[in-house]
CSV table of C-alpha atoms and ligand atoms in Angstrom, one decimal:
chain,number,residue,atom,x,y,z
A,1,UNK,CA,259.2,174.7,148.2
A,2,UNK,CA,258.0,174.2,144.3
A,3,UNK,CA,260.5,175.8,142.2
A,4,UNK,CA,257.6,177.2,139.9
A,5,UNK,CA,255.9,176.6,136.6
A,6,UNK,CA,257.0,178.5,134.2
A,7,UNK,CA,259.4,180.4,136.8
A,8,UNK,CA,256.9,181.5,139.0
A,9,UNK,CA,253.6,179.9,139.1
A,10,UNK,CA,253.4,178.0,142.5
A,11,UNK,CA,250.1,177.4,143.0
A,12,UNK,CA,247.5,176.9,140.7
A,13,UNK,CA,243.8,176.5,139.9
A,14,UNK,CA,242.1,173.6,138.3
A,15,UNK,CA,240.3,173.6,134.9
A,16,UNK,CA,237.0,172.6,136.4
A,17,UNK,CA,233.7,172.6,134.2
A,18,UNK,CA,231.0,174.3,135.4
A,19,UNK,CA,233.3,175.9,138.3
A,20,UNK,CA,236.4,177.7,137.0
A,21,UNK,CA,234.1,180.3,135.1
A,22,UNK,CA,235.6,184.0,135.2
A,23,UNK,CA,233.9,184.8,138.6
A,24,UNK,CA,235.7,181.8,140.7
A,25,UNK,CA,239.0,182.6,139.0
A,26,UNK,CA,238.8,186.3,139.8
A,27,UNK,CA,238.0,185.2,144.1
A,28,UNK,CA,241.1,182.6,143.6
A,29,UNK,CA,243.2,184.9,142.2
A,30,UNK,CA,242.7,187.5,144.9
A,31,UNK,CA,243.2,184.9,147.0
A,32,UNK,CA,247.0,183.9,145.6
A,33,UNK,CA,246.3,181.7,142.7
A,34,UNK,CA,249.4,182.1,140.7
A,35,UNK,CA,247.5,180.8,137.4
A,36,UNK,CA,244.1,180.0,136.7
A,37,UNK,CA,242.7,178.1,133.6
A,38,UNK,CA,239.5,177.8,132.0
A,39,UNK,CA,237.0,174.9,132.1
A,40,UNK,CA,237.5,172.9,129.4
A,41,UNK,CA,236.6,174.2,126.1
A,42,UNK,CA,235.6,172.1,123.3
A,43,UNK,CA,238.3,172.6,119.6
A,44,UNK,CA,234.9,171.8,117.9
A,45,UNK,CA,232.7,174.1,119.7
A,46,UNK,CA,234.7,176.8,119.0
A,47,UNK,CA,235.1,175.9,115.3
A,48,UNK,CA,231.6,176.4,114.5
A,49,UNK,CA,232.0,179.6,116.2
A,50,UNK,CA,229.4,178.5,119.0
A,51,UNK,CA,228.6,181.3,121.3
A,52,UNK,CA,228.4,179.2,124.3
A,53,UNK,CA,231.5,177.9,123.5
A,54,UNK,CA,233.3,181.1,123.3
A,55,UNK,CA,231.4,182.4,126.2
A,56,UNK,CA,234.1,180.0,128.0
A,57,UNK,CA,237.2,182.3,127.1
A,58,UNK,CA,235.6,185.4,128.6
A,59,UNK,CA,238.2,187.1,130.5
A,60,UNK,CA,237.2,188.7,134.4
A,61,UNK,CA,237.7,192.7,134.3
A,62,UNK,CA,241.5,192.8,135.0
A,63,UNK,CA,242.7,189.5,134.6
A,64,UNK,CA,245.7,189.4,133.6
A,65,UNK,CA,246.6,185.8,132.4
A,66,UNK,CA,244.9,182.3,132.1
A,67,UNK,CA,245.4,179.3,130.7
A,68,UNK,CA,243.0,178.0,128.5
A,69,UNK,CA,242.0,174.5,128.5
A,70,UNK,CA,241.0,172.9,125.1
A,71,UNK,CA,239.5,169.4,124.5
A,72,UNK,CA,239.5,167.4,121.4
A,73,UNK,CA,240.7,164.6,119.3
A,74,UNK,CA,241.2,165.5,115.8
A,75,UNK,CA,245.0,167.3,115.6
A,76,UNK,CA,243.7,169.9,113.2
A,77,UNK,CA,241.0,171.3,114.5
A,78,UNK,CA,242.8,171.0,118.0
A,79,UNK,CA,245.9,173.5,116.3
A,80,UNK,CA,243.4,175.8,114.5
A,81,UNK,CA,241.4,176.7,117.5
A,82,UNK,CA,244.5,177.0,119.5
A,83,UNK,CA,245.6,179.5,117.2
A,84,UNK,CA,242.4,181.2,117.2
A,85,UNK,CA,242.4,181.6,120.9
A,86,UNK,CA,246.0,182.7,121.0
A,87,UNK,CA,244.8,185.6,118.2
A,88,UNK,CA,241.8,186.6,120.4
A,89,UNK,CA,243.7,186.6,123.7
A,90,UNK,CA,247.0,187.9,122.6
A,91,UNK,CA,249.4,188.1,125.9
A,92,UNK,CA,246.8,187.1,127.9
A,93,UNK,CA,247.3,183.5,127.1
A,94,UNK,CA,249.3,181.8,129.4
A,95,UNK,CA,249.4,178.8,127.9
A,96,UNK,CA,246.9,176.2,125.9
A,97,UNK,CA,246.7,173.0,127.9
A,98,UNK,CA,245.6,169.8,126.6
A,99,UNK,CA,242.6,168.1,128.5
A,100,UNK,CA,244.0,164.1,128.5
A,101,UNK,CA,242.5,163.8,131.5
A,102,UNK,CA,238.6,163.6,131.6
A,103,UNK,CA,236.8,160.6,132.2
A,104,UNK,CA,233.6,161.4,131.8
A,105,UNK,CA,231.7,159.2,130.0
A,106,UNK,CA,230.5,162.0,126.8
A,107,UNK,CA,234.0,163.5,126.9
A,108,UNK,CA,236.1,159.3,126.6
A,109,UNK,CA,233.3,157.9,124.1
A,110,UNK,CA,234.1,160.8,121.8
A,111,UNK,CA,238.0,160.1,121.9
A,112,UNK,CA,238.2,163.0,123.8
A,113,UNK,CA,240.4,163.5,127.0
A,114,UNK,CA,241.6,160.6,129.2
A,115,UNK,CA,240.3,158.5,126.2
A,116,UNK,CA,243.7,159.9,124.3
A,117,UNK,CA,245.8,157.9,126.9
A,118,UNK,CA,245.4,155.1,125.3
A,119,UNK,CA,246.0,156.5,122.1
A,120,UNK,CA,249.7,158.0,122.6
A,121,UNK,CA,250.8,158.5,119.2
A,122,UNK,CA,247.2,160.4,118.5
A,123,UNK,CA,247.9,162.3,121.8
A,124,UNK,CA,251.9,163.3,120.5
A,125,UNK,CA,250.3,164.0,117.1
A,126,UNK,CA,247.6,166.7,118.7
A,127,UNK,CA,250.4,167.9,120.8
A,128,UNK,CA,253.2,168.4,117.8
A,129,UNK,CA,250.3,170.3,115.5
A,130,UNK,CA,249.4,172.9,117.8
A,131,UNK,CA,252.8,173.3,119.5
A,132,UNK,CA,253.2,174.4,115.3
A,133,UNK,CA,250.3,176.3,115.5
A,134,UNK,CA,250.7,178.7,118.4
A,135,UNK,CA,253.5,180.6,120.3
A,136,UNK,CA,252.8,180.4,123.9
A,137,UNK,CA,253.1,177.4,125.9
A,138,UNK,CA,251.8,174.4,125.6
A,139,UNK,CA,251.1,172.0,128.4
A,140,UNK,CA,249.1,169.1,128.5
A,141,UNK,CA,247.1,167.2,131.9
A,142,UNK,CA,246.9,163.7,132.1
A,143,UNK,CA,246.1,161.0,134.8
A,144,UNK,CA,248.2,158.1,135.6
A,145,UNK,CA,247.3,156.0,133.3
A,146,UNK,CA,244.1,154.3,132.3
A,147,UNK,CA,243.2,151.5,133.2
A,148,UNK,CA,243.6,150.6,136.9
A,149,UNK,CA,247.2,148.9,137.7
A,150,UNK,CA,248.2,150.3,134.0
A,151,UNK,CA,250.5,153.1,135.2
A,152,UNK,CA,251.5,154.7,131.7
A,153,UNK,CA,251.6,158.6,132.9
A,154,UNK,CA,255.6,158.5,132.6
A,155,UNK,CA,255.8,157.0,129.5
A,156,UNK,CA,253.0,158.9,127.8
A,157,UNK,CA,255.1,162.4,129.6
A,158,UNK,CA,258.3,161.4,128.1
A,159,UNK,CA,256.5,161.0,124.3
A,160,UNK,CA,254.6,164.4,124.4
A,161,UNK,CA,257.7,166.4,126.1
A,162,UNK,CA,259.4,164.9,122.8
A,163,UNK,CA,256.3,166.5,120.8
A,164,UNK,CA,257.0,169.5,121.9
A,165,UNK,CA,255.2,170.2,125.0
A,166,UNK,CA,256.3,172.9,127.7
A,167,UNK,CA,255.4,171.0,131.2
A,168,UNK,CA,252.5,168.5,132.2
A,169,UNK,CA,250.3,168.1,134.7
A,170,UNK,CA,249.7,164.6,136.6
A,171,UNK,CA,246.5,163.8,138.5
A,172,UNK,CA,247.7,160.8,140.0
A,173,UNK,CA,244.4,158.2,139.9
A,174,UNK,CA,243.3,155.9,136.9
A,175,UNK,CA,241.2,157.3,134.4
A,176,UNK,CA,239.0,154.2,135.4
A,177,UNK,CA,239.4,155.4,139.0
A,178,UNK,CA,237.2,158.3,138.4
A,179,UNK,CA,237.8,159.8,141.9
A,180,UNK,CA,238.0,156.9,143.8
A,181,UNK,CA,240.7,156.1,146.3
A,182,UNK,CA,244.0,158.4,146.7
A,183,UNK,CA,245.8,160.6,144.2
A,184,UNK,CA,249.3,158.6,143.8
A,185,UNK,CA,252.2,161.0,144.4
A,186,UNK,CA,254.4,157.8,143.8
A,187,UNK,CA,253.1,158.7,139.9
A,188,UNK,CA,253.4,162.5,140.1
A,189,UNK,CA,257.0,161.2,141.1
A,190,UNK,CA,257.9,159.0,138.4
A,191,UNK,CA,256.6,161.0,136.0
A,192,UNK,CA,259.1,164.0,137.5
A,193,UNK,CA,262.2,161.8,136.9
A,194,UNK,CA,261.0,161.1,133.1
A,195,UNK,CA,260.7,164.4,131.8
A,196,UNK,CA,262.7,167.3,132.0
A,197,UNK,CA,260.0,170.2,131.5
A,198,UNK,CA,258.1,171.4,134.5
A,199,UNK,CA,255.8,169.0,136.2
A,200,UNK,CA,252.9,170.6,138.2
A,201,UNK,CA,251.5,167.8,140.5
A,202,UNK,CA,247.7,167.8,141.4
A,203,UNK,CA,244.8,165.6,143.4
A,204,UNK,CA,243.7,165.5,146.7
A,205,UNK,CA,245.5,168.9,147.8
A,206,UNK,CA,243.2,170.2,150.4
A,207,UNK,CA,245.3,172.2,152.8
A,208,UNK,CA,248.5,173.8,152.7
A,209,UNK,CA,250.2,170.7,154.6
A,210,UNK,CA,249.2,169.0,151.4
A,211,UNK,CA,250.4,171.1,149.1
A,212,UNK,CA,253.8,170.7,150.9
A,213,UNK,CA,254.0,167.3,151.5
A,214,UNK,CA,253.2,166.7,147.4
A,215,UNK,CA,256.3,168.9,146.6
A,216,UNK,CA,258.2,167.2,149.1
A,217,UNK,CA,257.1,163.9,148.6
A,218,UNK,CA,257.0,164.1,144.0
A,219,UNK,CA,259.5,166.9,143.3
A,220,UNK,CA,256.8,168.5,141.7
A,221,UNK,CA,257.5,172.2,140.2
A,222,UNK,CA,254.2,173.3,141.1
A,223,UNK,CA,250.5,171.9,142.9
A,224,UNK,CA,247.3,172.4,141.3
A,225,UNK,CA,244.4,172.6,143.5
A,226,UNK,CA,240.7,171.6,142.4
A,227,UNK,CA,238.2,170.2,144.7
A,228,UNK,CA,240.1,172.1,147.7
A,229,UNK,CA,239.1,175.1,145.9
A,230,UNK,CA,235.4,174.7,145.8
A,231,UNK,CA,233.7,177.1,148.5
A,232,UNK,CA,237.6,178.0,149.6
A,233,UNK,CA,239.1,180.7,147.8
A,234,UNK,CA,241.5,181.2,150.7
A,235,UNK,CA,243.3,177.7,150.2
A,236,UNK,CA,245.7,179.7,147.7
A,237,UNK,CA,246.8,182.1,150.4
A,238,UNK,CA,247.3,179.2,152.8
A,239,UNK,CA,249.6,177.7,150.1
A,240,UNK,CA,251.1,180.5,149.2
A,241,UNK,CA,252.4,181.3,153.1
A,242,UNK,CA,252.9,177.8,153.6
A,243,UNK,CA,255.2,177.5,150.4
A,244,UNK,CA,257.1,180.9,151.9
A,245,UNK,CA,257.4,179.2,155.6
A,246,UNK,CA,254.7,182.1,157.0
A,247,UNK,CA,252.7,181.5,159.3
A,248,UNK,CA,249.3,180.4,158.1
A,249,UNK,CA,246.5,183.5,157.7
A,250,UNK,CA,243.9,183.4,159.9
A,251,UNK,CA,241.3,181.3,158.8
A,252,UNK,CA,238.1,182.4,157.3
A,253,UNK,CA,235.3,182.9,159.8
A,254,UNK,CA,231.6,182.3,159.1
A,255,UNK,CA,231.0,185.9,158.4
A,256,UNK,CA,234.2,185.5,156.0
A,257,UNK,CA,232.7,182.7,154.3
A,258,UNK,CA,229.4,184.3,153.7
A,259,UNK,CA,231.0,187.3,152.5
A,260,UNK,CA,233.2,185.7,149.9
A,261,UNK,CA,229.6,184.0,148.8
A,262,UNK,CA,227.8,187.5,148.8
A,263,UNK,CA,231.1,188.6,146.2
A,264,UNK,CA,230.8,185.3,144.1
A,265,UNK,CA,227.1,185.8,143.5
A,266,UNK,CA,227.5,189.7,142.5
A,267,UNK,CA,230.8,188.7,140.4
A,268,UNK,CA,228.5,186.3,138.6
A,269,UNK,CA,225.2,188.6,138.2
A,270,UNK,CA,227.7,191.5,137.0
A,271,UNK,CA,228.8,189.0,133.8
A,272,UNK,CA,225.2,187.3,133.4
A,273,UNK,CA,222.0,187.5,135.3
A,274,UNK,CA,221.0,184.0,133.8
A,275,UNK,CA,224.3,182.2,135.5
A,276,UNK,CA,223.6,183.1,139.1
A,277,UNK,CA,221.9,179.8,139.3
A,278,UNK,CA,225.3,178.1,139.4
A,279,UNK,CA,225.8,180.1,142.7
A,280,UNK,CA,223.8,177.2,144.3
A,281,UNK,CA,226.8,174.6,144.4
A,282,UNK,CA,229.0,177.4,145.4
A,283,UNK,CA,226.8,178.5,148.0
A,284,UNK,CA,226.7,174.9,149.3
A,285,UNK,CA,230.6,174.5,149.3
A,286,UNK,CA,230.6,178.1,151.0
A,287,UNK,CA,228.1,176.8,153.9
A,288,UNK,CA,229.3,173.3,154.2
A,289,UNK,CA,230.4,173.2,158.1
A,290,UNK,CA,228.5,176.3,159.3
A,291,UNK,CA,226.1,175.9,162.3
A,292,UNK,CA,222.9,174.4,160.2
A,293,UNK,CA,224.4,174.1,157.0
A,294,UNK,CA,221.7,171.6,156.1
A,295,UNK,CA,218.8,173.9,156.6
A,296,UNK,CA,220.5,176.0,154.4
A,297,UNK,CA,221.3,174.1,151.8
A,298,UNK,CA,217.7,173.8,151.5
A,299,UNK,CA,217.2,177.4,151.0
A,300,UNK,CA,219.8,177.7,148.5
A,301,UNK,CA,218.1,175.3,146.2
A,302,UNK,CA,215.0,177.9,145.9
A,303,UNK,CA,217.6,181.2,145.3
A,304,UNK,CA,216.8,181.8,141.5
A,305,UNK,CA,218.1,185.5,141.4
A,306,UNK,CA,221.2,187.7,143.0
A,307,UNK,CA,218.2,189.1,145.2
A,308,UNK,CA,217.2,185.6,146.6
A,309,UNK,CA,220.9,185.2,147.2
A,310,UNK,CA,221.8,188.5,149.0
A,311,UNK,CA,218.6,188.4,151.1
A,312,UNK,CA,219.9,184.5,152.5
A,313,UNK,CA,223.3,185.5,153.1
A,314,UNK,CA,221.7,188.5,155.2
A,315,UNK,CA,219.5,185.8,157.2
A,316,UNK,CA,222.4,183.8,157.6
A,317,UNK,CA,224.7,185.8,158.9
A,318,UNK,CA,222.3,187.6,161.3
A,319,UNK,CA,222.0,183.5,162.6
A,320,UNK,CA,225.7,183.4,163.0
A,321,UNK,CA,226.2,186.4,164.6
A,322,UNK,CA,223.3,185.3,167.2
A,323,UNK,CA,224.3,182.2,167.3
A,324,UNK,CA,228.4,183.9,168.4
A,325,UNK,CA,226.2,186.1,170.9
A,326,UNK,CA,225.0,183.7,172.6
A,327,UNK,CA,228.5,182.0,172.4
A,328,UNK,CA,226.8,178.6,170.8
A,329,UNK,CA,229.3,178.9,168.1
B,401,FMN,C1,233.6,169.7,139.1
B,401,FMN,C2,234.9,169.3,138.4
B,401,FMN,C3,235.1,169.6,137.1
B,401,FMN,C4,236.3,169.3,136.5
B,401,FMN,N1,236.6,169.7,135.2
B,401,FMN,C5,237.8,169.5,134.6
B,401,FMN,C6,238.1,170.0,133.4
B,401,FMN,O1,237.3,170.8,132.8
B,401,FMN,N2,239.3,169.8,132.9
B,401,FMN,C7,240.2,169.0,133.5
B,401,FMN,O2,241.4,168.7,133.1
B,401,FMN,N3,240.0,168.4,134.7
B,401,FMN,C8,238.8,168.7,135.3
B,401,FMN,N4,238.5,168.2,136.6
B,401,FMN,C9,239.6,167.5,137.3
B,401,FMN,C10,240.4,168.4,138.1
B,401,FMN,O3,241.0,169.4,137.4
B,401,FMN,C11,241.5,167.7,138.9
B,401,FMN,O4,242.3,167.1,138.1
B,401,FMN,C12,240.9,166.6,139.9
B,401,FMN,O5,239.7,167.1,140.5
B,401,FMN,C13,241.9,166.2,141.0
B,401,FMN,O6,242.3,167.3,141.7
B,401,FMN,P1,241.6,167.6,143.2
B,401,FMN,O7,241.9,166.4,144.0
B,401,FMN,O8,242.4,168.8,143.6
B,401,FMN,O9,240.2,167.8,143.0
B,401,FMN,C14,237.3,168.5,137.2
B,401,FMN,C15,237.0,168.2,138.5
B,401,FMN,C16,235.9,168.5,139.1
B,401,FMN,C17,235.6,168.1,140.6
């Protein structure tokens, strides 16, 4: 069982752009997550005070805690923003975590996350100034390395745990890898036996039995779960009872999963009419496996509105439920 991040985070979500907005964390959370964070935010959005920017730290009603996820490259706009986020959350802030992990071509060409991997002393340097800058905990999440073959994730832990960071978090493929092949717990491993401060292991955990066999397998304080998250709120609670030796919850039926859609969709109208569009990929994760999914997907491309939404959810539940009548399910 993962002896915590932090002392008690066990299971967390992702910093995912375009998916870990305050609706998704607020299902998740529900669901078991022990921490969320934000997408990634950029230092020098927020230091022109860009309101799309800041849009990203807008807490759910009633959540409690987050981690915020700041990308970047230049150390003193990194430690000013930091600090300005740590002002304007207050005890909210769990932590401020480094993105050294992107490898997205905009984000790498910049300088900006995985890109720092290859710059160590820049990436202790950014690290050092807003450990200076803030009070909470700082974390930083990194990949293995950089290039394929070039496994530098232990090394590059053991220099920023000397800057001053609080734990790290290892997805264990190249940054050249993008997300191709396996997540290397061999990495997450190494990297656990460099460093002394919390390690929180993450890729390719899609069930609970993953989740288990990356602790077991790494040492790993606690597993961060991403792409398993997508359409699957419920994974957390599967972790949760697995990491507790419960037996698993029942999992989520069809009506389940178009329910938790239905929430997702109002969760997002409540904060901002205009972002229910993003409900489309959601809705496609929610649907993926259902009887017909494809035919659905294609009506999920022309929902615009909450409306749209709630009226296909209706149609396809009443399919489901016909579809169980007739026992073809
Ligand atoms: C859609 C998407 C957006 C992501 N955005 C971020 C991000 O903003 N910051 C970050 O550190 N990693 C980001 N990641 C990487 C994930 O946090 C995670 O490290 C990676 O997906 C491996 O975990 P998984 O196998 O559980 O998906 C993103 C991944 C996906 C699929």
């Amino acid at each position: 069982m993962a002896a915590g991040l932090f002392g008690s985070y066990r299971v967390l979500l992702a910093p995912m752009a375009g998916v870990s907005d305050a609706a998704f964390r607020t299902l998740c959370i529900e669901q078991g997550a022990d921490l969320t964070y934000t997408e990634m935010v950029s230092a020098k959005g927020l230091s022109y005070a860009n309101e799309k920017t800041r849009h990203l730290l807008e807490l759910a009603e009633g959540e409690r805690r987050v981690g915020v996820q700041l990308f970047g490259h230049e150390p003193a706009t990194m430690a000013s923003q930091a600090a300005w986020v740590e002002d304007v959350l207050g005890d909210k802030l769990a932590c401020i975590d480094v993105n050294m992990g992107c490898p997205a071509r905009k984000i790498v060409t910049k300088g900006d996350g995985s890109a720092l991997m290859k710059d160590p002393v820049l990436a202790e340097t950014i690290v050092s100034a807003i450990r200076e800058s803030v009070s909470c905990k700082v974390t930083a999440k990194f990949r293995r390395g950089w290039g394929e073959g070039d496994e530098t994730a232990p090394e590059f832990a053991k220099r920023l745990e000397q800057a001053g960071v609080d734990a790290v978090t290892v997805h264990g493929r190249f940054a050249t890898q993008m997300y191709k092949g396996r997540s290397d717990r061999g990495a997450i491993a190494r990297v656990k036996g460099a460093v002394t401060v919390p390690v929180v292991g993450n890729g390719d955990v899609r069930t609970a039995q993953d989740a288990l066999d990356l602790v077991a397998d790494t040492g790993c304080d606690a597993v961060m779960v991403a792409r398993g998250a997508q359409g699957n709120p419920w994974i957390f609670s599967q972790v949760k009872s697995a990491f507790d030796g419960c037996e698993p919850p029942e999992a989520p039926s069809a009506r389940d999963r178009i329910e938790m859609a239905r929430r997702h969709a109002r969760l997002l109208n409540a904060r901002d009419p205009r972002s229910v569009v993003r409900m489309r990929k959601h809705a496609m994760w929610y649907v993926a496996g259902l009887p017909d999914a494809s035919r659905a997907r294609g009506l999920i491309n022309d929902c615009s509105t909450l409306d749209e939404f709630e009226r296909l959810f209706d149609r396809i539940v009443q399919h489901v439920e016909a579809l169980a009548e007739r026992d073809e399910l």
